[in-house]
CSV table of C-alpha atoms and ligand atoms in Angstrom, one decimal:
chain,number,residue,atom,x,y,z
N,51,MET,CA,19.2,-17.6,-8.2
N,52,ALA,CA,20.8,-16.0,-5.1
N,53,GLU,CA,21.5,-18.7,-2.5
N,54,ILE,CA,23.4,-18.9,0.8
N,55,ASN,CA,25.2,-21.9,2.2
N,56,LYS,CA,25.5,-20.6,5.8
N,57,GLN,CA,22.7,-21.8,8.0
N,58,ILE,CA,20.4,-19.0,9.2
N,59,LYS,CA,20.2,-19.0,13.0
N,60,ARG,CA,19.0,-15.5,13.8
N,61,ILE,CA,17.1,-12.9,11.8
N,62,GLY,CA,15.8,-9.4,12.2
N,63,VAL,CA,12.3,-8.3,11.1
N,64,LEU,CA,11.3,-4.6,10.6
N,65,THR,CA,8.4,-2.6,9.1
N,66,SER,CA,9.4,0.4,7.0
N,67,GLY,CA,7.8,3.2,4.9
N,68,GLY,CA,4.0,3.9,5.3
N,69,ASP,CA,2.2,1.6,7.7
N,70,ALA,CA,-0.5,-0.7,6.3
N,71,PRO,CA,-3.2,-2.8,7.9
N,72,GLY,CA,-1.9,-6.4,8.0
N,73,MET,CA,1.7,-5.5,8.8
N,74,ASN,CA,1.1,-6.9,12.3
N,75,ALA,CA,-0.2,-10.1,10.8
N,76,ALA,CA,2.9,-10.3,8.7
N,77,ILE,CA,5.2,-9.7,11.8
N,78,ARG,CA,3.3,-12.5,13.6
N,79,ALA,CA,3.7,-14.9,10.7
N,80,VAL,CA,7.4,-14.2,10.4
N,81,VAL,CA,8.0,-14.7,14.2
N,82,ARG,CA,5.8,-17.8,14.4
N,83,ALA,CA,7.4,-19.4,11.3
N,84,CYS,CA,10.9,-18.7,12.8
N,85,THR,CA,9.7,-20.4,16.0
N,86,TYR,CA,8.5,-23.4,13.9
N,87,TYR,CA,11.8,-23.7,12.1
N,88,GLY,CA,14.0,-23.0,15.1
N,89,ILE,CA,15.3,-19.6,14.1
N,90,GLU,CA,15.8,-16.8,16.6
N,91,VAL,CA,14.1,-13.6,15.6
N,92,TYR,CA,14.7,-10.0,16.7
N,93,GLY,CA,12.0,-7.3,16.2
N,94,ILE,CA,13.6,-4.0,15.0
N,95,ARG,CA,11.7,-0.9,16.0
N,96,ARG,CA,11.1,2.1,13.7
N,97,GLY,CA,12.3,0.5,10.5
N,98,TYR,CA,15.8,1.3,9.3
N,99,ARG,CA,16.1,4.0,11.9
N,100,GLY,CA,15.9,1.3,14.6
N,101,LEU,CA,18.5,-0.9,12.7
N,102,LEU,CA,21.0,2.0,12.7
N,103,ASP,CA,20.3,2.6,16.4
N,104,GLY,CA,20.4,-1.0,17.4
N,105,ASP,CA,16.8,-0.6,18.7
N,106,MET,CA,15.8,-4.3,18.6
N,107,LYS,CA,14.9,-7.1,21.0
N,108,GLU,CA,14.2,-10.8,20.7
N,109,MET,CA,10.7,-11.9,20.0
N,110,ASN,CA,9.0,-15.2,20.5
N,111,ALA,CA,5.7,-16.8,19.6
N,112,ARG,CA,4.0,-15.1,22.5
N,113,SER,CA,5.3,-11.6,21.7
N,114,VAL,CA,3.0,-11.6,18.7
N,115,SER,CA,-0.2,-12.8,20.6
N,116,ASP,CA,-3.3,-10.8,20.0
N,117,ILE,CA,-2.0,-8.6,17.2
N,118,ILE,CA,-3.5,-10.2,14.1
N,119,TYR,CA,-6.6,-8.0,14.1
N,120,ARG,CA,-4.8,-4.7,14.9
N,121,GLY,CA,-4.0,-2.1,12.3
N,122,GLY,CA,-0.7,-0.2,12.3
N,123,THR,CA,2.5,-2.0,13.3
N,124,ILE,CA,3.6,-3.0,16.8
N,125,LEU,CA,7.2,-2.5,15.6
N,126,GLN,CA,6.4,1.0,14.4
N,127,THR,CA,7.7,2.3,11.2
N,128,ALA,CA,9.7,5.3,10.0
N,129,ARG,CA,11.2,7.0,6.9
N,130,CYS,CA,14.9,7.1,7.6
N,131,HIS,CA,16.9,9.5,5.5
N,132,THR,CA,20.3,8.3,6.7
N,133,PHE,CA,19.7,4.9,5.3
N,134,ARG,CA,19.6,6.3,1.7
N,135,SER,CA,23.3,7.0,1.9
N,136,HIS,CA,26.1,4.4,1.5
N,137,GLU,CA,27.4,5.3,5.0
N,138,GLY,CA,23.9,4.6,6.4
N,139,ILE,CA,23.8,1.2,4.7
N,140,VAL,CA,27.3,0.2,6.0
N,141,GLN,CA,26.3,1.3,9.5
N,142,GLY,CA,23.2,-0.8,9.2
N,143,LYS,CA,25.2,-3.9,8.2
N,144,LYS,CA,27.6,-3.3,11.1
N,145,MET,CA,24.7,-3.1,13.6
N,146,ALA,CA,23.3,-6.3,12.1
N,147,GLU,CA,26.7,-7.9,12.9
N,148,VAL,CA,26.7,-6.5,16.4
N,149,PHE,CA,23.4,-8.3,17.1
N,150,GLY,CA,24.4,-11.5,15.1
N,151,LEU,CA,21.7,-11.2,12.5
N,152,ASP,CA,22.2,-13.6,9.6
N,153,ALA,CA,19.4,-12.0,7.5
N,154,LEU,CA,16.8,-9.3,7.5
N,155,VAL,CA,13.1,-9.5,6.7
N,156,VAL,CA,11.7,-6.1,5.5
N,157,ILE,CA,8.0,-5.5,5.4
N,158,GLY,CA,7.3,-2.4,3.4
N,159,GLY,CA,7.0,-0.8,-0.1
N,160,ASP,CA,9.4,-0.5,-3.0
N,161,GLY,CA,11.4,2.3,-1.3
N,162,SER,CA,12.0,0.0,1.6
N,163,PHE,CA,13.1,-2.8,-0.8
N,164,ASN,CA,15.6,-0.5,-2.4
N,165,GLY,CA,17.1,-0.1,1.0
N,166,ALA,CA,17.0,-3.9,1.5
N,167,LEU,CA,18.7,-4.4,-1.8
N,168,ALA,CA,21.5,-1.9,-0.9
N,169,ILE,CA,22.2,-3.7,2.3
N,170,SER,CA,22.1,-7.1,0.6
N,171,LYS,CA,25.0,-5.8,-1.6
N,172,GLU,CA,27.0,-5.3,1.5
N,173,GLY,CA,26.5,-9.0,2.3
N,174,LEU,CA,23.5,-9.1,4.6
N,175,PRO,CA,20.8,-11.5,3.1
N,176,VAL,CA,17.4,-10.0,2.8
N,177,ILE,CA,13.8,-11.0,2.1
N,178,GLY,CA,11.1,-8.4,1.3
N,179,ILE,CA,7.4,-8.8,2.1
N,180,PRO,CA,5.2,-6.3,0.2
N,181,GLY,CA,3.4,-4.2,2.7
N,182,THR,CA,1.8,-1.0,1.4
N,183,ILE,CA,-1.8,0.1,0.8
N,184,ASP,CA,-0.8,1.4,-2.7
N,185,ASN,CA,-0.4,-2.0,-4.5
N,186,ASP,CA,2.2,-0.3,-6.6
N,187,ILE,CA,4.9,-3.0,-6.7
N,188,GLY,CA,5.3,-4.3,-10.2
N,189,CYS,CA,6.4,-7.9,-9.5
N,190,THR,CA,3.4,-8.8,-7.3
N,191,ASP,CA,-0.3,-8.8,-7.9
N,192,TYR,CA,-1.0,-7.9,-4.3
N,193,THR,CA,0.5,-5.9,-1.4
N,194,ILE,CA,-0.6,-6.3,2.2
N,195,GLY,CA,-3.0,-3.5,3.3
N,196,TYR,CA,-4.5,-2.9,-0.1
N,197,ASP,CA,-7.8,-4.7,0.5
N,198,THR,CA,-8.4,-3.1,3.9
N,199,ALA,CA,-7.7,0.4,2.5
N,200,MET,CA,-10.0,-0.2,-0.4
N,201,ASN,CA,-12.8,-1.3,1.9
N,202,THR,CA,-12.3,1.8,4.0
N,203,VAL,CA,-12.6,3.9,0.9
N,204,ARG,CA,-15.6,2.0,-0.3
N,205,ASP,CA,-17.3,2.6,3.0
N,206,ALA,CA,-16.5,6.4,2.8
N,207,ILE,CA,-17.8,6.7,-0.8
N,208,ASP,CA,-21.1,4.9,0.2
N,209,LYS,CA,-21.6,7.4,3.0
N,210,ILE,CA,-20.7,10.5,0.9
N,211,LYS,CA,-23.0,9.2,-1.8
N,212,ASP,CA,-26.0,9.1,0.7
N,213,THR,CA,-25.6,12.8,1.4
N,214,ALA,CA,-24.6,13.8,-2.1
N,215,SER,CA,-27.8,12.1,-3.4
N,216,SER,CA,-30.0,13.9,-0.9
N,217,HIS,CA,-28.6,17.3,-1.9
N,218,GLU,CA,-28.0,16.6,-5.6
N,219,ARG,CA,-24.4,17.3,-5.2
N,220,CYS,CA,-21.2,16.5,-7.0
N,221,SER,CA,-18.7,14.9,-4.6
N,222,PHE,CA,-15.0,14.8,-5.3
N,223,VAL,CA,-13.2,12.2,-3.1
N,224,GLU,CA,-9.4,12.1,-3.0
N,225,VAL,CA,-8.0,8.6,-2.2
N,226,MET,CA,-4.5,7.5,-1.5
N,227,GLY,CA,-2.1,5.5,-3.7
N,228,ARG,CA,0.9,7.8,-4.1
N,229,ASN,CA,1.7,7.8,-7.9
N,230,ALA,CA,-0.6,4.8,-8.6
N,231,GLY,CA,-4.3,4.8,-9.4
N,232,TYR,CA,-5.2,1.2,-8.3
N,233,ILE,CA,-7.1,2.1,-5.1
N,234,ALA,CA,-8.9,4.8,-7.1
N,235,MET,CA,-9.8,2.5,-10.0
N,236,ASN,CA,-11.1,-0.3,-7.8
N,237,CYS,CA,-13.1,2.0,-5.6
N,238,ALA,CA,-14.6,3.8,-8.5
N,239,ILE,CA,-16.1,0.6,-9.7
N,240,ALA,CA,-17.0,-0.6,-6.2
N,241,GLY,CA,-18.5,2.7,-5.3
N,242,GLY,CA,-20.3,3.4,-8.6
N,243,ALA,CA,-18.4,6.6,-9.2
N,244,GLU,CA,-19.2,8.7,-12.3
N,245,VAL,CA,-15.6,9.8,-13.0
N,246,CYS,CA,-12.2,8.4,-11.9
N,247,LEU,CA,-9.0,10.4,-12.3
N,248,ILE,CA,-5.7,8.7,-12.0
N,249,PRO,CA,-2.1,9.9,-12.4
N,250,GLU,CA,-1.3,7.2,-15.1
N,251,ARG,CA,-3.9,8.7,-17.5
N,252,PRO,CA,-3.9,12.4,-18.5
N,253,PHE,CA,-7.4,14.0,-18.6
N,254,SER,CA,-9.2,17.1,-19.8
N,255,LEU,CA,-11.3,18.9,-17.1
N,256,GLU,CA,-13.8,19.9,-19.8
N,257,SER,CA,-14.4,16.7,-21.7
N,258,ASP,CA,-13.5,14.0,-19.1
N,259,VAL,CA,-15.1,15.6,-16.0
N,260,VAL,CA,-17.5,18.5,-16.7
N,261,LYS,CA,-19.1,17.0,-19.9
N,262,LYS,CA,-19.6,13.7,-18.1
N,263,ILE,CA,-21.2,15.3,-15.1
N,264,ILE,CA,-23.6,17.3,-17.3
N,265,GLU,CA,-24.4,14.2,-19.3
N,266,CYS,CA,-25.2,12.3,-16.1
N,267,ARG,CA,-27.5,15.2,-15.0
N,268,ASN,CA,-29.3,15.1,-18.3
N,269,ARG,CA,-29.8,11.4,-17.9
N,270,GLY,CA,-31.6,12.1,-14.6
N,271,LYS,CA,-28.8,11.3,-12.0
N,272,HIS,CA,-29.1,13.0,-8.6
N,273,HIS,CA,-25.5,12.7,-7.5
N,274,TYR,CA,-22.1,12.6,-9.1
N,275,VAL,CA,-19.0,11.1,-7.5
N,276,VAL,CA,-15.6,11.9,-8.8
N,277,ILE,CA,-12.7,9.8,-7.4
N,278,VAL,CA,-9.3,11.5,-7.6
N,279,ALA,CA,-6.1,9.5,-6.9
N,280,GLU,CA,-3.8,11.5,-4.7
N,281,GLY,CA,-1.1,11.4,-7.5
N,282,VAL,CA,-3.4,13.6,-9.6
N,283,GLY,CA,-3.4,16.3,-6.9
N,284,GLY,CA,-5.4,19.6,-6.8
N,285,THR,CA,-8.7,18.0,-5.7
N,286,MET,CA,-10.0,21.1,-4.0
N,287,GLU,CA,-9.2,23.3,-7.1
N,288,LEU,CA,-10.8,20.7,-9.5
N,289,ALA,CA,-14.0,20.7,-7.4
N,290,ALA,CA,-14.1,24.5,-7.3
N,291,LYS,CA,-13.6,24.7,-11.1
N,292,VAL,CA,-16.4,22.2,-11.7
N,293,LYS,CA,-18.7,24.2,-9.5
N,294,ASP,CA,-17.9,27.4,-11.3
N,295,ILE,CA,-18.5,25.8,-14.8
N,296,THR,CA,-21.6,23.7,-14.0
N,297,GLY,CA,-23.3,25.6,-11.2
N,298,ILE,CA,-23.8,22.3,-9.4
N,299,GLU,CA,-23.1,22.3,-5.7
N,300,THR,CA,-19.7,20.6,-5.3
N,301,THR,CA,-17.8,19.3,-2.3
N,302,ALA,CA,-14.4,17.8,-1.9
N,303,THR,CA,-13.3,15.3,0.7
N,304,ILE,CA,-9.7,14.2,1.2
N,305,LEU,CA,-9.9,10.8,2.9
N,306,GLY,CA,-6.3,11.0,4.1
N,307,HIS,CA,-4.9,8.8,6.8
N,308,ILE,CA,-8.2,7.1,7.7
N,309,GLN,CA,-7.2,4.8,4.8
N,310,ARG,CA,-4.2,3.5,6.5
N,311,GLY,CA,-5.8,2.4,9.8
N,312,GLY,CA,-8.3,-0.2,10.9
N,313,SER,CA,-8.4,-3.9,11.5
N,314,PRO,CA,-7.1,-5.8,8.4
N,315,THR,CA,-9.6,-7.7,6.2
N,316,VAL,CA,-9.5,-11.5,5.8
N,317,LYS,CA,-7.6,-11.1,2.6
N,318,ASP,CA,-4.9,-9.0,4.2
N,319,ARG,CA,-4.5,-11.3,7.2
N,320,VAL,CA,-4.3,-14.4,5.0
N,321,VAL,CA,-1.9,-13.0,2.5
N,322,ALA,CA,0.3,-11.6,5.4
N,323,GLY,CA,0.3,-15.1,6.9
N,324,LEU,CA,1.2,-16.8,3.7
N,325,MET,CA,3.9,-14.3,2.8
N,326,GLY,CA,5.5,-14.4,6.3
N,327,VAL,CA,5.7,-18.2,6.2
N,328,LYS,CA,7.1,-18.2,2.7
N,329,ALA,CA,9.7,-15.5,3.7
N,330,VAL,CA,11.1,-17.7,6.4
N,331,GLN,CA,10.9,-20.9,4.3
N,332,CYS,CA,13.0,-19.1,1.7
N,333,LEU,CA,15.7,-18.5,4.3
N,334,THR,CA,15.6,-22.1,5.5
N,335,HIS,CA,16.1,-23.2,1.9
N,336,GLY,CA,19.0,-20.9,1.4
N,337,GLU,CA,17.0,-18.6,-1.0
N,338,ILE,CA,18.0,-15.0,-0.3
N,339,ASN,CA,17.5,-11.5,-1.7
N,340,LYS,CA,13.9,-12.2,-2.8
N,341,ILE,CA,10.6,-10.4,-2.8
N,342,ILE,CA,7.7,-12.6,-1.8
N,343,ALA,CA,5.3,-11.9,-4.6
N,344,PHE,CA,1.6,-13.0,-4.7
N,345,LYS,CA,0.9,-14.4,-8.2
N,346,GLY,CA,-2.3,-16.3,-9.1
N,347,GLU,CA,-3.2,-16.7,-5.4
N,348,LYS,CA,0.2,-18.2,-4.6
N,349,CYS,CA,3.3,-16.8,-2.9
N,350,VAL,CA,6.4,-17.0,-5.1
N,351,ALA,CA,9.9,-15.8,-4.4
N,352,VAL,CA,11.1,-13.2,-7.0
N,353,ASP,CA,14.7,-12.0,-7.3
N,354,MET,CA,14.7,-8.6,-5.5
N,355,GLU,CA,16.7,-6.7,-8.0
N,356,GLU,CA,14.7,-8.0,-11.0
N,357,GLY,CA,11.4,-7.5,-9.1
N,358,LEU,CA,12.2,-3.9,-8.4
N,359,LYS,CA,12.7,-3.3,-12.1
N,360,THR,CA,9.3,-4.8,-13.1
N,361,PRO,CA,6.9,-2.1,-14.2
N,362,LYS,CA,3.4,-2.1,-12.9
N,363,HIS,CA,1.0,-2.0,-15.9
N,364,LEU,CA,-2.3,-0.1,-15.9
N,365,ASP,CA,-5.3,-2.4,-16.1
N,366,GLU,CA,-7.1,-0.9,-19.1
N,367,ASP,CA,-10.0,-3.3,-18.7
N,368,MET,CA,-10.8,-1.7,-15.3
N,369,LEU,CA,-10.9,1.8,-16.8
N,370,LEU,CA,-13.2,0.6,-19.6
N,371,ALA,CA,-15.4,-1.3,-17.2
N,372,ASN,CA,-16.0,1.9,-15.1
N,373,GLU,CA,-17.0,3.8,-18.3
N,374,ILE,CA,-19.4,1.0,-19.3
N,375,LEU,CA,-20.9,0.8,-15.8
N,376,ASN,CA,-21.8,4.5,-15.7
N,377,VAL,CA,-24.2,4.7,-18.6
C,617,ATP,P1,5.1,3.2,1.0
C,617,ATP,O1,4.9,2.8,-0.5
C,617,ATP,O2,4.0,2.6,1.9
C,617,ATP,O3,5.3,4.6,1.2
C,617,ATP,P2,7.9,2.6,0.9
C,617,ATP,O4,8.7,1.5,1.5
C,617,ATP,O5,8.0,2.8,-0.6
C,617,ATP,O6,6.5,2.4,1.5
C,617,ATP,P3,9.7,4.9,1.3
C,617,ATP,O7,9.4,6.2,2.1
C,617,ATP,O8,9.9,5.1,-0.2
C,617,ATP,O9,8.4,4.0,1.6
C,617,ATP,O10,10.9,4.1,1.9
C,617,ATP,C1,11.0,3.8,3.2
C,617,ATP,C2,12.4,3.9,3.7
C,617,ATP,O11,13.3,3.0,3.0
C,617,ATP,C3,13.1,5.2,3.5
C,617,ATP,O12,12.8,6.2,4.6
C,617,ATP,C4,14.6,4.9,3.6
C,617,ATP,O13,15.0,4.7,4.9
C,617,ATP,C5,14.6,3.5,2.8
C,617,ATP,N1,14.9,3.7,1.4
C,617,ATP,C6,14.1,4.2,0.4
C,617,ATP,N2,14.7,4.3,-0.8
C,617,ATP,C7,16.0,3.9,-0.5
C,617,ATP,C8,17.1,3.7,-1.3
C,617,ATP,N3,17.1,4.0,-2.6
C,617,ATP,N4,18.3,3.3,-0.7
C,617,ATP,C9,18.3,3.0,0.6
C,617,ATP,N5,17.2,3.1,1.4
C,617,ATP,C10,16.1,3.5,0.9
């Protein structure tokens, strides 16, 4: 277990990668836990870009008032190409020294954690808090933002279904998730979709999509919803092909960035709160270079290097459940 003897007096906190609802709640939790434990905390703007630029300022319990319900991130986020190089990492470590940071708390996805791991190897202790709508980090059951994003998708599917049903249409709905199909699988079940296409599972347009839609029509259904995870791609083309083959009026909706915004759900606020507190507690206990994972409704600290190697397994039960629920 990675540990540190030096007492942590001042830390930096940043958000990195794609924004996710609940990141503000996580920033708030880190800042307030630092206040509680007597640690100074600097908010770093625009992720690793801000670290390299020294774009940071001290925060206190009041700096995070009134942000728990807000989507996005008050610290802003960025994708920083320079930080992917060794020179960038060394520059980041130097800037942390300039500001007297003893550790860094990184709120982001697995890309951001790879950056954190790299800087930890230069001697700056880090803690990662999983914040991404994709829920694609293998060592944790849950990532902040996932529940809010899924509720946004569920709401969109419900609305699309109303109009699809009135016009007896087939509606393709593309949802986010990068290379992961978790948002798609959950929302297919929650939204009663007829078909769910995910990148983890190859499919045949004829037997897995067209045949199913025709079977649904023969059973008397008036609408057909096909959820496509963004990692599958080509949603517009798929919809056009289905229209050509079946003759059914077909539409395609790419939900896009609407899925990243909005006020976080209770689950995202609570998990963000618990993870933020746990992150600071790890530092006060000398536990460093960890990812705060959510396992069995509890926060646990997982070694960052090991955690990043953990594969995320596809939940076959969910796929089967969606099949069964569509008879
Ligand atoms: P999301 O899943 O929401 O997109 P993410 O954290 O995975 O979040 P990325 O764009 O992959 O998003 O990574 C965010 C930033 O982390 C990058 O712009 C870069 O600055 C840094 N980063 C990513 N991978 C590495 C790496 N291998 N080494 C150093 N830094 C990295």
